PDB file of C-alpha atoms in Angstrom:
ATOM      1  CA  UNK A   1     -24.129 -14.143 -87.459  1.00  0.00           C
ATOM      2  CA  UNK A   2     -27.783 -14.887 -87.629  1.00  0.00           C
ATOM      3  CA  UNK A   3     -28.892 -17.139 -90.703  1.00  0.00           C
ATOM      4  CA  UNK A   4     -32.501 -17.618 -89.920  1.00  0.00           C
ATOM      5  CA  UNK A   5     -35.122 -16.468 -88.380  1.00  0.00           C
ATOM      6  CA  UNK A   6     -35.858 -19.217 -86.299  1.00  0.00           C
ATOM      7  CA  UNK A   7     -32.050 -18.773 -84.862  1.00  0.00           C
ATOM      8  CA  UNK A   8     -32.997 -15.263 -84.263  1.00  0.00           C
ATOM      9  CA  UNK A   9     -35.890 -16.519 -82.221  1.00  0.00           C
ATOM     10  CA  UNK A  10     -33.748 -19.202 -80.625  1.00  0.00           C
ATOM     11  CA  UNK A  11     -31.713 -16.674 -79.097  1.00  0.00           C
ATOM     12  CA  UNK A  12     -33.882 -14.024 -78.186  1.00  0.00           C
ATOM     13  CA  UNK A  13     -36.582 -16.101 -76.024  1.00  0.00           C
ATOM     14  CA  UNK A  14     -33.771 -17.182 -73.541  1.00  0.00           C
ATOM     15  CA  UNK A  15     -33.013 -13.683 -73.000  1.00  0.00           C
ATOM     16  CA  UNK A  16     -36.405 -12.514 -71.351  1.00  0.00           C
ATOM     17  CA  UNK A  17     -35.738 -14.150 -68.291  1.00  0.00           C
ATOM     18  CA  UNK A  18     -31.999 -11.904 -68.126  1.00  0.00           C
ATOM     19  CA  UNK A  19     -32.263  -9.262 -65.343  1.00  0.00           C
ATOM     20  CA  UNK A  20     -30.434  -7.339 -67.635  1.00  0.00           C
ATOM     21  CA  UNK A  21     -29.127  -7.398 -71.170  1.00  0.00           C
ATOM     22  CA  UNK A  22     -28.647  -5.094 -74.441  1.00  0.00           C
ATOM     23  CA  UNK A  23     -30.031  -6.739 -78.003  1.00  0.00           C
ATOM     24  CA  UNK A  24     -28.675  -4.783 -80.678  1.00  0.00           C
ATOM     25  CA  UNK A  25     -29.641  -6.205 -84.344  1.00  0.00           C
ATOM     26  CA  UNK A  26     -28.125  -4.568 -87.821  1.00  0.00           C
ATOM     27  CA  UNK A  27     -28.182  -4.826 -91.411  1.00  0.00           C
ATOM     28  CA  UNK A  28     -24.659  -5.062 -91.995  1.00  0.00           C
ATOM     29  CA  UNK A  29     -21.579  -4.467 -90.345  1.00  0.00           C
ATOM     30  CA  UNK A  30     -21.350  -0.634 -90.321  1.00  0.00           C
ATOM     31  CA  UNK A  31     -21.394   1.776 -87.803  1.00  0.00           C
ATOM     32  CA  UNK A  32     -24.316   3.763 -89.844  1.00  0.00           C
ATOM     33  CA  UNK A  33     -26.531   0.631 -90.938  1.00  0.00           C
ATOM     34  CA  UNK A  34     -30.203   0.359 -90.033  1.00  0.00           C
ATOM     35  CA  UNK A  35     -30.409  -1.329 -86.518  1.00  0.00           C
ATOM     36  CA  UNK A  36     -32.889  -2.126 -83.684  1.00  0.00           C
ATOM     37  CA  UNK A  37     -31.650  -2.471 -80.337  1.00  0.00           C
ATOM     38  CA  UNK A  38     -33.387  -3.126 -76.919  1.00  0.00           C
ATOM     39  CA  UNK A  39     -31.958  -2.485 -73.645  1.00  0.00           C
ATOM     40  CA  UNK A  40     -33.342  -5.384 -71.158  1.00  0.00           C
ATOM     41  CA  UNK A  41     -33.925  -4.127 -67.153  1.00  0.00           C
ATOM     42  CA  UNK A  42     -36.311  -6.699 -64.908  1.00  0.00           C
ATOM     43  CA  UNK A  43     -39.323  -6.993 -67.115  1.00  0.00           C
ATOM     44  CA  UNK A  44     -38.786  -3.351 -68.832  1.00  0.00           C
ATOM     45  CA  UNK A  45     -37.722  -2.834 -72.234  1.00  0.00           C
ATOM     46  CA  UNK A  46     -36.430   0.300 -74.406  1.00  0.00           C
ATOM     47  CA  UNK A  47     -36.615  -0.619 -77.817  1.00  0.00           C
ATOM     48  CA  UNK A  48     -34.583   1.988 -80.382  1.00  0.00           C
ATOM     49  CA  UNK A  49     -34.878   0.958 -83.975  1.00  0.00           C
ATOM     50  CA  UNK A  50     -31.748   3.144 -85.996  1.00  0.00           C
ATOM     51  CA  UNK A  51     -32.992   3.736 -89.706  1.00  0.00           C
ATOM     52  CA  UNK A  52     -32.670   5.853 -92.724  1.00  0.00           C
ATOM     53  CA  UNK A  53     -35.213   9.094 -92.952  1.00  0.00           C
ATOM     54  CA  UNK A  54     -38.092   8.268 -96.031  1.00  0.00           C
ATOM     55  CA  UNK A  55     -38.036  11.963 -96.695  1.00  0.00           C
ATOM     56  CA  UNK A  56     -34.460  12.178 -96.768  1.00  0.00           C
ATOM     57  CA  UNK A  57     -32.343   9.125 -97.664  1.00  0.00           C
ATOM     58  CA  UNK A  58     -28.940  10.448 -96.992  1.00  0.00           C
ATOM     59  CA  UNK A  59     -30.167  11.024 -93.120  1.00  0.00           C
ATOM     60  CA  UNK A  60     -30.411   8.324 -90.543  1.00  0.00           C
ATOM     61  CA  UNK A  61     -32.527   9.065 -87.354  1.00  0.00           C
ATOM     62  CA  UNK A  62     -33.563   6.662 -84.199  1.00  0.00           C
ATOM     63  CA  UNK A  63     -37.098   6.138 -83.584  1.00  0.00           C
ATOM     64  CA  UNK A  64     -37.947   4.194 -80.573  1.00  0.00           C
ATOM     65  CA  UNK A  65     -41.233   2.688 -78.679  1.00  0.00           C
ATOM     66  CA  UNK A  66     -44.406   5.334 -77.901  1.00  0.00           C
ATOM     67  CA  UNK A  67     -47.254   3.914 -75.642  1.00  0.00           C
ATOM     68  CA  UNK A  68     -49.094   7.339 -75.811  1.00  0.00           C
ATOM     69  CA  UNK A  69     -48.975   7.666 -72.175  1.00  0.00           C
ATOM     70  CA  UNK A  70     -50.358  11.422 -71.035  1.00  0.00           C
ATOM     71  CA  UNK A  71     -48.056  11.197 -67.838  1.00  0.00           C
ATOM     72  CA  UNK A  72     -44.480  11.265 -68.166  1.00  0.00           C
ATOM     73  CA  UNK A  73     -42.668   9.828 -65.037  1.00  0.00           C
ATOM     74  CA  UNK A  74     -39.006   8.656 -65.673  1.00  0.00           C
ATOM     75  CA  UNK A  75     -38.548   4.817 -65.627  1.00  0.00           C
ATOM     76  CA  UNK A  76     -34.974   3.341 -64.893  1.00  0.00           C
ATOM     77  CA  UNK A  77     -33.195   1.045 -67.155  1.00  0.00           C
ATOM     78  CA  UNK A  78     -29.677   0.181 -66.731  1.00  0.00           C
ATOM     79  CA  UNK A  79     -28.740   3.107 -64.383  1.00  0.00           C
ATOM     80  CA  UNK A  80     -30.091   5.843 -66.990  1.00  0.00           C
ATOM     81  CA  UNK A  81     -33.666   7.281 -67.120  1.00  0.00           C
ATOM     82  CA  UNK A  82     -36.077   7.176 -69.841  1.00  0.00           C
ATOM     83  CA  UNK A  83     -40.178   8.666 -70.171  1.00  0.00           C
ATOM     84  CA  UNK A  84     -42.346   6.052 -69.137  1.00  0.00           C
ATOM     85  CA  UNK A  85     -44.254   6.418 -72.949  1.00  0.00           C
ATOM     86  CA  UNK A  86     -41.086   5.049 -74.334  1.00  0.00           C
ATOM     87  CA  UNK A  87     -40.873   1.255 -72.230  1.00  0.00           C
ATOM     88  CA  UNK A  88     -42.622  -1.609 -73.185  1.00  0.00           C
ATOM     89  CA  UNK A  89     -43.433  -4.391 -70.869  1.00  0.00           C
ATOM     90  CA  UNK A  90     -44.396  -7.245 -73.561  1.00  0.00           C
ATOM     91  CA  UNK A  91     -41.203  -9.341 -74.230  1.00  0.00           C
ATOM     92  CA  UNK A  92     -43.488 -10.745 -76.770  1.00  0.00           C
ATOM     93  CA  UNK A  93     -43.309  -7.412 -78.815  1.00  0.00           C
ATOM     94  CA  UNK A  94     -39.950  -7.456 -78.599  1.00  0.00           C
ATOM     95  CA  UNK A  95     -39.667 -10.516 -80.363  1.00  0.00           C
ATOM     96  CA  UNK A  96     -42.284  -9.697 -82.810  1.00  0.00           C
ATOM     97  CA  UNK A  97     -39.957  -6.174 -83.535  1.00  0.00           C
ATOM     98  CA  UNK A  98     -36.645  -7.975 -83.640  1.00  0.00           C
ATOM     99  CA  UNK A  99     -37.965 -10.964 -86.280  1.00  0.00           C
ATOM    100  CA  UNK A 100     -40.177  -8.054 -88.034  1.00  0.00           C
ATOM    101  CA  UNK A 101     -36.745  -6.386 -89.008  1.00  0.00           C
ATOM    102  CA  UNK A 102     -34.868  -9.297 -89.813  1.00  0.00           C
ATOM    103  CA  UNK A 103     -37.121 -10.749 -91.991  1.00  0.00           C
ATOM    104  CA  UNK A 104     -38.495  -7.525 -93.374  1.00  0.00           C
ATOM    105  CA  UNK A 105     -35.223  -4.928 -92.880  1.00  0.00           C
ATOM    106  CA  UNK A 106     -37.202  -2.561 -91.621  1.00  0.00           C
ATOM    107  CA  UNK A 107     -40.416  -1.780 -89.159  1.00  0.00           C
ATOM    108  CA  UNK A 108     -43.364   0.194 -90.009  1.00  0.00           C
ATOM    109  CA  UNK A 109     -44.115   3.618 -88.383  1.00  0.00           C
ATOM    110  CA  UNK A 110     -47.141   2.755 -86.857  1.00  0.00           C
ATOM    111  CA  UNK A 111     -45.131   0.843 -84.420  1.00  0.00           C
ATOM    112  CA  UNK A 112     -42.337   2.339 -83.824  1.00  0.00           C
ATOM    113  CA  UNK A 113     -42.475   6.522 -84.170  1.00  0.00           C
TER     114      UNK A 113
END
């Protein structure tokens, strides 16, 4: 259990030089509760942040890193592939996401869609 941000942070800046890893942050201990979660693969990084639809409360839906890319090659992380809009490359953004929803509970749409 994480009791501050700055143990948060503590943990997470070690992990960017992993060749691979899997962050997964939640709001409680529930298979349903709002989470983000990053999936770490030499330098890339596939952010999906789990929450609760504003239009409809009683949904949940995942919503997950968009760099607006007009190609759409397939990137691989951890054996699977994903569109190259949806990896970052900025560790740093990855921290800023992962305190943002700790401190916050959620992340706003504009950057994550």
């Amino acid at each position: 259990m994480v009791n501050s941000v700055e143990e948060l942070i503590h943990h997470l800046i070690p992990l960017s030089k992993k060749t691979e890893a899997v962050l997964h942050l939640s709001l409680e201990d529930s298979w349903d509760s709002d989470a983000i979660s990053c999936q770490i693969d030499k330098g890339k990084y596939l952010l999906l942040y789990y929450t609760t639809d504003l239009d409809n409360p009683t949904e949940k839906y995942p919503r997950s890193y968009h760099r607006g890319l007009e190609t759409h090659k397939k990137v691989e992380i951890r054996g699977n592939f994903y569109d190259e809009n949806t990896i970052c490359y900025d560790y740093g953004l990855v921290l800023m996401l992962f305190k943002e929803f700790f401190q916050q509970k959620q992340i706003p749409l504009y950057i994550l869609s």
